[in-house]
Coordinates of C-alpha atoms in Angstrom, one line a residue:
M115 CA 92.9 28.4 122.6
T116 CA 94.8 26.9 125.6
P117 CA 97.9 28.0 127.3
D118 CA 101.0 25.9 126.7
S119 CA 102.4 23.6 129.4
A120 CA 105.6 25.5 129.9
T121 CA 106.3 27.1 133.3
I122 CA 106.9 30.8 132.9
V123 CA 108.9 33.2 135.0
A124 CA 109.5 37.0 135.1
L125 CA 110.2 39.8 137.4
A126 CA 106.9 41.3 138.6
T127 CA 108.5 44.6 139.7
A128 CA 110.3 47.3 137.8
P129 CA 114.0 46.7 136.9
A130 CA 115.2 49.4 139.3
A131 CA 116.5 49.5 142.9
G132 CA 113.7 49.5 145.5
A133 CA 112.6 48.1 148.8
V134 CA 111.2 44.9 147.4
G135 CA 111.5 42.9 144.2
I136 CA 109.3 40.1 143.1
L137 CA 110.1 37.0 141.0
R138 CA 106.9 35.3 139.8
L139 CA 106.5 31.8 138.4
S140 CA 103.4 30.1 136.9
G141 CA 102.9 26.6 135.6
P142 CA 103.1 23.0 136.5
A143 CA 106.8 23.1 137.6
A144 CA 106.5 26.5 139.5
L145 CA 106.6 25.0 143.0
E146 CA 109.4 22.6 142.4
V147 CA 111.6 25.2 140.6
A148 CA 110.9 27.8 143.3
R149 CA 111.9 25.4 146.1
R150 CA 115.3 24.9 144.5
L151 CA 115.8 28.6 145.1
A152 CA 114.3 28.3 148.6
P153 CA 115.1 24.8 149.8
G154 CA 114.0 25.5 153.4
V155 CA 110.4 25.7 152.3
P156 CA 108.4 22.5 153.0
P157 CA 107.7 20.2 150.0
S158 CA 104.0 20.8 150.3
P159 CA 103.7 24.3 151.6
T160 CA 100.4 25.7 152.8
P161 CA 98.8 27.8 150.0
R162 CA 98.5 31.5 150.6
H163 CA 100.9 31.3 153.5
A164 CA 104.0 33.5 153.6
Y165 CA 107.2 31.6 154.5
L166 CA 110.4 33.4 155.6
A167 CA 113.0 31.7 153.5
S168 CA 116.7 32.0 152.4
F169 CA 117.2 32.2 148.6
V170 CA 120.3 30.4 147.5
D171 CA 122.4 29.9 144.4
A172 CA 123.3 26.7 142.6
V173 CA 125.9 25.7 145.3
G174 CA 123.7 26.5 148.2
A175 CA 125.2 29.9 149.1
V176 CA 122.7 32.3 150.5
L177 CA 121.9 35.3 148.2
D178 CA 119.1 36.9 150.2
E179 CA 116.4 36.3 152.7
G180 CA 112.7 37.0 151.9
L181 CA 109.2 35.7 151.6
F182 CA 108.0 32.6 149.7
L183 CA 104.3 32.6 148.7
Y184 CA 102.6 29.6 147.0
F185 CA 99.2 29.9 145.3
Q186 CA 97.8 26.5 144.4
A187 CA 95.9 25.8 141.1
P188 CA 93.2 26.6 140.3
R189 CA 92.8 29.2 143.1
S190 CA 95.5 31.5 141.8
F191 CA 95.6 34.5 139.4
T192 CA 96.5 32.5 136.4
G193 CA 94.6 29.3 137.4
E194 CA 97.9 27.5 137.6
D195 CA 100.3 26.8 140.4
V196 CA 101.9 30.2 141.1
V197 CA 104.9 31.0 143.3
E198 CA 106.2 34.5 144.2
L199 CA 109.6 35.2 145.7
H200 CA 109.7 38.5 147.5
A201 CA 113.3 39.6 147.8
H202 CA 115.1 42.8 148.4
G203 CA 114.8 45.1 145.4
S204 CA 118.4 44.8 144.1
P205 CA 118.2 44.6 140.3
R206 CA 121.4 42.5 140.2
L207 CA 120.1 40.1 142.9
L208 CA 116.8 39.7 141.0
R209 CA 118.6 38.9 137.8
L210 CA 120.6 36.2 139.6
L211 CA 117.4 34.6 140.9
L212 CA 115.8 34.8 137.5
A213 CA 118.8 33.2 135.8
R214 CA 118.7 30.4 138.5
A215 CA 115.0 29.7 137.7
L216 CA 115.8 29.6 133.9
E217 CA 118.4 26.9 134.4
D218 CA 115.5 24.4 134.5
E219 CA 114.6 23.3 131.0
R220 CA 110.9 23.3 131.9
V221 CA 111.0 27.1 132.5
R222 CA 111.0 29.9 129.9
P223 CA 110.8 33.7 130.2
A224 CA 107.2 35.0 130.2
F225 CA 106.0 37.1 127.2
P226 CA 104.4 40.5 127.8
G227 CA 101.1 40.1 129.6
E228 CA 101.4 36.3 129.6
F229 CA 100.3 35.9 133.2
T230 CA 97.1 37.8 132.6
R231 CA 96.6 36.0 129.3
R232 CA 96.8 32.6 131.1
A233 CA 94.3 33.9 133.6
F234 CA 91.9 34.7 130.7
L235 CA 92.5 31.4 129.0
H236 CA 91.8 29.5 132.3
G237 CA 88.6 31.4 132.8
R238 CA 89.7 33.3 135.8
I239 CA 88.8 36.6 134.2
D240 CA 87.0 37.7 131.1
L241 CA 88.7 39.9 128.4
T242 CA 87.3 43.2 129.7
R243 CA 88.9 42.5 133.1
A244 CA 92.1 41.5 131.5
E245 CA 92.3 44.8 129.6
A246 CA 91.4 46.6 132.8
V247 CA 94.7 45.2 134.3
A248 CA 96.7 47.0 131.6
D249 CA 94.6 50.1 132.0
L250 CA 95.3 50.2 135.8
V251 CA 99.0 49.7 135.2
A252 CA 99.1 52.6 132.7
A253 CA 96.7 54.9 134.7
D254 CA 98.3 58.3 135.3
S255 CA 95.3 60.2 136.9
E256 CA 92.9 59.5 139.7
A257 CA 90.0 59.1 137.3
A258 CA 92.0 56.6 135.2
V259 CA 92.9 54.6 138.3
R260 CA 89.3 54.5 139.6
A261 CA 87.8 53.7 136.3
A262 CA 90.3 50.9 135.6
A263 CA 89.7 49.5 139.1
A264 CA 85.9 49.5 138.4
G265 CA 86.6 47.6 135.1
L266 CA 88.8 45.1 137.0
S267 CA 85.8 44.6 139.4
G268 CA 83.6 43.8 136.5
A269 CA 81.7 47.1 135.7
L270 CA 82.2 46.8 131.9
A271 CA 81.8 43.0 132.0
E272 CA 78.4 43.4 133.6
R273 CA 77.3 45.9 131.0
I274 CA 78.4 43.6 128.2
R275 CA 76.8 40.6 129.9
S276 CA 73.5 42.5 130.1
L277 CA 73.6 42.8 126.3
E278 CA 75.2 39.4 125.4
T279 CA 72.9 37.2 127.5
P280 CA 69.6 38.3 126.0
L281 CA 71.2 38.4 122.5
R282 CA 72.3 34.8 122.9
E283 CA 68.8 33.9 124.2
L284 CA 67.3 35.6 121.1
H285 CA 69.6 33.7 118.8
A286 CA 68.7 30.5 120.5
D287 CA 65.0 31.2 120.1
L288 CA 65.4 32.0 116.4
E289 CA 67.5 28.9 115.7
G290 CA 65.0 26.8 117.7
V291 CA 62.1 28.0 115.4
L292 CA 64.2 27.3 112.3
N293 CA 65.3 23.8 113.4
F294 CA 62.3 22.7 115.5
P295 CA 59.4 24.7 114.2
D296 CA 56.7 22.6 116.0
E297 CA 58.4 22.6 119.4
A298 CA 59.5 26.2 119.3
E299 CA 56.4 27.7 117.7
G300 CA 55.9 31.4 118.6
A301 CA 59.4 31.9 120.1
D302 CA 60.1 34.5 117.4
A303 CA 56.9 36.5 117.9
E304 CA 58.6 39.6 119.4
A305 CA 61.9 39.3 117.6
G306 CA 61.7 42.8 116.0
P307 CA 61.2 44.7 119.3
R308 CA 63.8 42.6 121.1
V309 CA 66.3 43.4 118.4
A310 CA 65.5 47.1 118.5
S311 CA 66.0 47.2 122.3
L312 CA 69.3 45.4 122.1
R313 CA 70.5 47.7 119.4
S314 CA 69.9 50.7 121.6
V315 CA 71.9 49.2 124.4
A316 CA 74.8 48.6 122.0
E317 CA 74.7 52.2 120.8
A318 CA 74.6 53.5 124.3
L319 CA 77.7 51.6 125.2
R320 CA 79.4 52.7 122.0
A321 CA 78.7 56.3 122.8
E322 CA 80.9 56.2 125.9
V323 CA 84.1 55.7 123.9
G324 CA 84.8 59.4 123.9
R325 CA 84.7 59.6 127.7
G326 CA 86.8 56.5 127.9
R327 CA 89.5 58.1 125.8
L328 CA 89.5 61.2 128.0
V329 CA 90.0 59.1 131.1
R330 CA 92.7 56.9 129.5
Q331 CA 94.7 59.5 127.7
G332 CA 93.7 62.7 129.4
A333 CA 92.1 65.8 127.9
R334 CA 94.0 68.3 125.7
V335 CA 93.2 72.0 126.2
A336 CA 94.9 74.9 124.4
L337 CA 94.9 78.5 125.4
Y338 CA 94.9 80.7 122.2
G339 CA 94.1 84.1 121.0
P340 CA 95.6 87.4 120.0
V341 CA 98.9 88.6 121.3
N342 CA 99.1 90.3 124.7
A343 CA 95.7 88.8 125.9
G344 CA 97.3 87.3 129.1
K345 CA 97.5 83.7 127.8
S346 CA 100.9 82.9 129.3
T347 CA 100.1 84.5 132.7
L348 CA 96.9 82.5 132.8
F349 CA 98.7 79.3 131.7
N350 CA 101.2 79.8 134.6
R351 CA 98.3 80.3 137.0
L352 CA 96.4 77.2 135.9
V353 CA 99.6 75.1 136.0
G354 CA 100.6 76.5 139.4
E355 CA 104.1 77.5 138.5
A356 CA 106.0 79.9 136.2
R357 CA 106.4 77.7 133.1
A358 CA 105.8 80.3 130.4
L359 CA 107.9 83.4 129.9
V360 CA 105.8 86.5 130.4
D361 CA 106.6 90.0 129.0
D362 CA 104.7 93.1 127.9
E363 CA 106.3 92.8 124.4
P364 CA 103.8 91.2 121.9
G365 CA 104.8 87.9 120.5
T366 CA 106.9 86.7 123.5
T367 CA 105.5 83.1 123.1
R368 CA 107.0 81.7 119.9
D369 CA 106.2 78.0 120.4
A370 CA 103.6 75.9 122.2
L371 CA 104.4 75.1 125.8
E372 CA 102.6 72.2 127.5
A373 CA 102.1 71.1 131.1
R374 CA 100.2 68.2 132.7
V375 CA 97.7 69.0 135.5
E376 CA 94.9 67.0 137.2
W377 CA 91.6 68.6 137.8
D378 CA 88.9 66.7 139.8
G379 CA 90.8 63.5 139.0
L380 CA 90.9 64.0 135.2
G381 CA 94.3 64.4 133.6
V382 CA 94.5 67.5 131.5
T383 CA 97.4 68.6 129.2
L384 CA 97.4 72.4 128.9
Y385 CA 99.0 74.2 126.0
D386 CA 100.1 77.8 125.9
T387 CA 100.3 78.9 122.2
A388 CA 101.8 81.7 120.2
G389 CA 99.6 84.8 120.0
L390 CA 97.8 85.3 116.7
R391 CA 98.2 88.6 114.8
E392 CA 98.6 90.0 111.3
A393 CA 102.1 90.5 109.8
P394 CA 104.2 88.7 112.4
G395 CA 107.9 88.2 112.0
R396 CA 109.3 85.1 110.3
V397 CA 110.0 83.1 113.5
E398 CA 106.8 84.2 115.1
A399 CA 104.9 83.2 112.0
L400 CA 106.2 79.7 112.4
G401 CA 104.8 79.7 116.0
I402 CA 101.4 80.9 114.8
A403 CA 101.3 78.1 112.2
R404 CA 102.0 75.6 114.9
T405 CA 99.2 77.1 117.0
R406 CA 96.7 76.6 114.2
E407 CA 97.9 73.0 113.7
L408 CA 97.6 72.3 117.5
L409 CA 94.1 73.8 117.6
S410 CA 92.9 71.1 115.2
A411 CA 94.2 68.3 117.5
V412 CA 93.0 69.4 121.0
D413 CA 89.7 68.5 122.7
L414 CA 88.9 72.1 123.7
A415 CA 90.3 75.5 122.8
V416 CA 90.1 78.4 125.3
L417 CA 90.0 81.7 123.5
V418 CA 91.6 84.4 125.7
L419 CA 90.6 87.9 124.5
P420 CA 92.3 91.1 125.5
P421 CA 90.1 93.8 127.1
G422 CA 88.5 96.0 124.5
T423 CA 88.3 93.4 121.8
S424 CA 85.4 94.1 119.5
R425 CA 82.8 91.4 118.7
E426 CA 83.9 91.3 115.1
E427 CA 87.5 90.7 116.1
A428 CA 86.5 88.0 118.6
A429 CA 84.4 86.3 116.0
S430 CA 87.5 86.2 113.7
W431 CA 89.6 84.6 116.4
M432 CA 87.0 82.0 117.0
R433 CA 87.2 80.9 113.3
D434 CA 90.9 80.1 113.8
A435 CA 89.9 77.1 116.0
G436 CA 88.4 75.3 113.0
A437 CA 86.0 72.5 114.1
T438 CA 87.4 72.4 117.7
P439 CA 85.0 73.4 120.4
V440 CA 85.8 76.8 121.9
L441 CA 85.3 78.4 125.3
A442 CA 85.8 82.2 125.3
V443 CA 87.0 84.4 128.2
T444 CA 88.3 87.9 128.5
G445 CA 91.8 88.0 130.0
K446 CA 93.6 90.6 132.1
C447 CA 90.5 91.5 134.2
D448 CA 93.0 93.2 136.6
V449 CA 93.5 95.9 134.0
L450 CA 91.9 99.2 135.0
P451 CA 88.3 99.5 133.8
G452 CA 89.2 102.5 131.6
A453 CA 91.3 100.2 129.5
R454 CA 88.2 98.2 128.4
A455 CA 85.6 100.9 128.2
E456 CA 85.3 100.9 124.4
Q457 CA 81.6 100.7 123.4
G458 CA 80.6 97.3 122.1
S459 CA 83.7 95.4 123.2
V460 CA 83.3 91.9 124.6
G461 CA 85.0 92.9 127.8
D462 CA 83.0 96.0 128.7
G463 CA 81.0 96.0 131.9
A464 CA 77.6 95.8 130.2
G465 CA 76.3 92.3 130.0
A466 CA 79.5 90.7 131.3
L467 CA 79.2 87.8 133.6
P468 CA 80.3 88.4 137.2
I469 CA 83.6 87.0 138.2
G470 CA 83.1 83.5 139.5
A471 CA 80.0 82.8 137.5
G472 CA 81.8 80.5 135.2
A473 CA 82.8 80.8 131.6
L474 CA 80.2 80.3 129.0
P475 CA 81.0 77.3 126.8
I476 CA 80.7 77.9 123.2
G477 CA 77.7 76.0 122.1
A478 CA 75.7 77.0 125.2
G479 CA 73.9 80.2 125.2
A480 CA 74.3 82.1 121.9
L481 CA 76.0 79.6 119.7
P482 CA 79.5 80.8 118.5
I483 CA 80.2 78.6 115.5
N484 CA 83.0 78.7 113.1
D485 CA 82.9 78.3 109.3
A486 CA 84.3 74.7 109.4
A487 CA 81.6 73.5 111.7
S488 CA 78.6 75.5 110.5
G489 CA 78.8 75.4 106.7
G490 CA 79.8 79.0 106.3
R491 CA 77.7 80.7 109.0
S492 CA 79.4 83.6 110.8
A493 CA 80.8 83.1 114.3
T494 CA 78.9 84.9 117.0
L495 CA 79.8 85.6 120.6
P496 CA 78.0 84.3 123.7
S497 CA 75.5 86.6 125.3
P498 CA 76.1 87.8 128.0
A499 CA 79.7 88.6 127.2
P500 CA 82.5 86.1 128.1
P501 CA 83.5 86.3 131.7
R502 CA 86.7 88.0 132.7
V503 CA 89.7 86.2 134.3
S504 CA 93.1 87.3 135.5
G505 CA 96.1 85.1 135.5
L506 CA 97.9 87.7 137.6
T507 CA 95.5 87.9 140.5
G508 CA 93.7 84.6 140.1
E509 CA 90.2 86.2 139.7
G510 CA 87.8 84.0 137.8
V511 CA 90.4 81.2 137.4
D512 CA 88.6 78.7 139.6
A513 CA 85.4 79.3 137.6
L514 CA 87.3 78.9 134.4
R515 CA 88.7 75.5 135.6
T516 CA 85.1 74.4 136.5
S517 CA 83.8 75.5 133.1
V518 CA 86.6 73.7 131.2
L519 CA 85.8 70.5 133.0
A520 CA 82.0 70.9 132.4
R521 CA 82.7 71.6 128.7
L522 CA 84.9 68.5 128.4
W523 CA 82.9 66.2 130.5
G524 CA 79.4 67.4 131.0
G525 CA 77.7 65.8 134.0
G526 CA 78.8 62.9 136.2
T527 CA 82.2 62.0 137.6
P528 CA 85.2 61.0 135.3
S529 CA 86.1 58.2 137.7
A530 CA 82.6 56.6 137.3
V531 CA 83.0 56.2 133.5
V532 CA 83.0 52.7 131.9
L533 CA 86.3 52.4 130.1
V534 CA 85.0 51.7 126.6
S535 CA 88.0 51.6 124.3
E536 CA 88.3 52.2 120.6
R537 CA 88.5 48.5 120.1
H538 CA 85.3 48.0 122.1
A539 CA 83.7 50.8 120.1
D540 CA 84.5 49.1 116.8
A541 CA 83.1 45.8 118.0
L542 CA 80.0 47.5 119.3
R543 CA 79.6 49.4 116.0
R544 CA 79.5 46.1 114.1
T545 CA 77.2 44.7 116.7
A546 CA 74.8 47.6 116.3
E547 CA 75.0 47.5 112.5
A548 CA 74.2 43.7 112.4
L549 CA 71.3 44.4 114.8
G550 CA 70.1 47.2 112.5
R551 CA 70.1 44.8 109.6
A552 CA 68.3 42.2 111.8
E553 CA 65.6 44.7 112.7
E554 CA 65.1 45.4 109.0
A555 CA 65.0 41.7 108.3
S556 CA 62.3 41.2 110.9
R557 CA 60.1 43.3 108.8
V558 CA 60.9 42.5 105.2
S559 CA 63.0 39.3 105.0
T560 CA 63.2 35.7 106.1
L561 CA 63.8 34.2 109.5
E562 CA 67.0 32.7 108.3
V563 CA 68.4 36.2 107.4
L564 CA 67.2 37.6 110.8
S565 CA 68.9 34.8 112.7
G566 CA 72.1 35.1 110.7
E567 CA 72.4 38.8 111.4
V568 CA 71.8 38.2 115.1
G569 CA 74.5 35.6 115.0
L570 CA 76.9 38.1 113.5
A571 CA 76.0 40.6 116.2
L572 CA 76.7 38.0 118.8
E573 CA 80.1 37.2 117.2
A574 CA 81.1 40.8 117.2
L575 CA 80.1 41.3 120.8
G576 CA 82.1 38.3 121.7
E577 CA 85.3 40.1 120.8
V578 CA 84.6 42.4 123.7
S579 CA 83.8 39.7 126.3
G580 CA 86.3 37.2 124.9
T581 CA 83.7 34.5 124.1
S582 CA 84.7 34.7 120.4
V583 CA 88.2 35.9 120.0
S584 CA 91.2 34.9 117.8
D585 CA 94.8 34.2 118.8
A586 CA 95.9 37.1 116.6
L587 CA 93.6 39.5 118.5
L588 CA 94.9 38.2 121.9
D589 CA 98.5 38.6 120.7
T590 CA 97.7 42.3 119.8
L591 CA 95.9 43.0 123.1
F592 CA 98.5 41.5 125.4
Q593 CA 101.5 43.0 123.6
R594 CA 100.7 46.3 125.4
F595 CA 101.1 44.6 128.8
C596 CA 104.4 44.7 130.7
I597 CA 106.4 41.6 131.2
G598 CA 105.6 40.0 134.6
K599 CA 101.9 40.9 134.5

């Protein structure tokens, strides 16, 4: 796999008006072609030096004045000669400069991600860093930005290297014993424990894919529960603006509303859903059906219960979430105490958590489990009772936000996560499976089988680092990049 010899060109900034627009060229003819657009630049410009230059058309008429930067191979992003023209950000001007560069037959338009692909093929970055470039461009939360930046700095590459290097050494030892038994005698003595240790490292990395998805795509959290529980008011409070229509009439919310927020750097999409109740109207029933469908797709469901809800009723609402994790709270804590004085209700004062103590996640404390997740066991409520919140006054809302993040994330900081993608997880799964077979082979089979399985593990892991990767896989990876990157 080697890059072709063509010089490529593309706009490296968005095709919209702005203060600055950048035209980027990479390849053997980059400097010569760029100097045709900026003839005032010396024939052998100083690398990494910004020249103030006039950009001209084919007849020498000045189109703009800007900066000319030359990065000499191999000390450039792509490993090739690279030139950037920094002009004013007029889309029409930039298209004129792009067309001028393409007049040279040695130049063609860059494909999506081709600059980064050439950097990978020239050994300037490994595949994990290349993917981190796309993650950084696509990042839409602080956690995603910081995690992608860590990946670009080599955080994931280092983790992969710490697995790949000893795995390669183990494979070399095994092959040495097979091919040179006298010279390499004893090199396979600890093969079983070495394989087991490497397998646990692969499984630990694979386990981080869930967190990586939360950082990349953001978390999805739905507020749900019976009608008139205060869901829409709480939704508005959490979002910070009046997005949902609020009224005392039951069934006001007919369809799911969504809003994007960022909590402690993690992107969260909140959903306000139609209230659940028996015998709704036809249109309201459609909204309830959508609520149940949405609950199956979110990462966390927040069950908002009205004051005075009995434990039996609350357990029934919990089962509506299916297998989705649930966090229960009692809404409308601003309602007078007499409104929730019913004996045995989840919102009565006895046993209720104080406001600000934080909502109890379902699954911590008394385990509220639904039929789908528990093989038919009845749902139970947390004890003490769910904490109370008020979307109207804001009481308990900060604690709820903290509890939601804790339920989604657990410990640690979202921005510190290693961005293990689904693609990485699949390769790590195959790595771990091959190492599992190798561990078994170390006990009951031949050295040839053991070495073969270790080789398969190494090949699968190479799909993450890029040491063993096909052109087809590279095509798939770099298609998600923007043109010019």
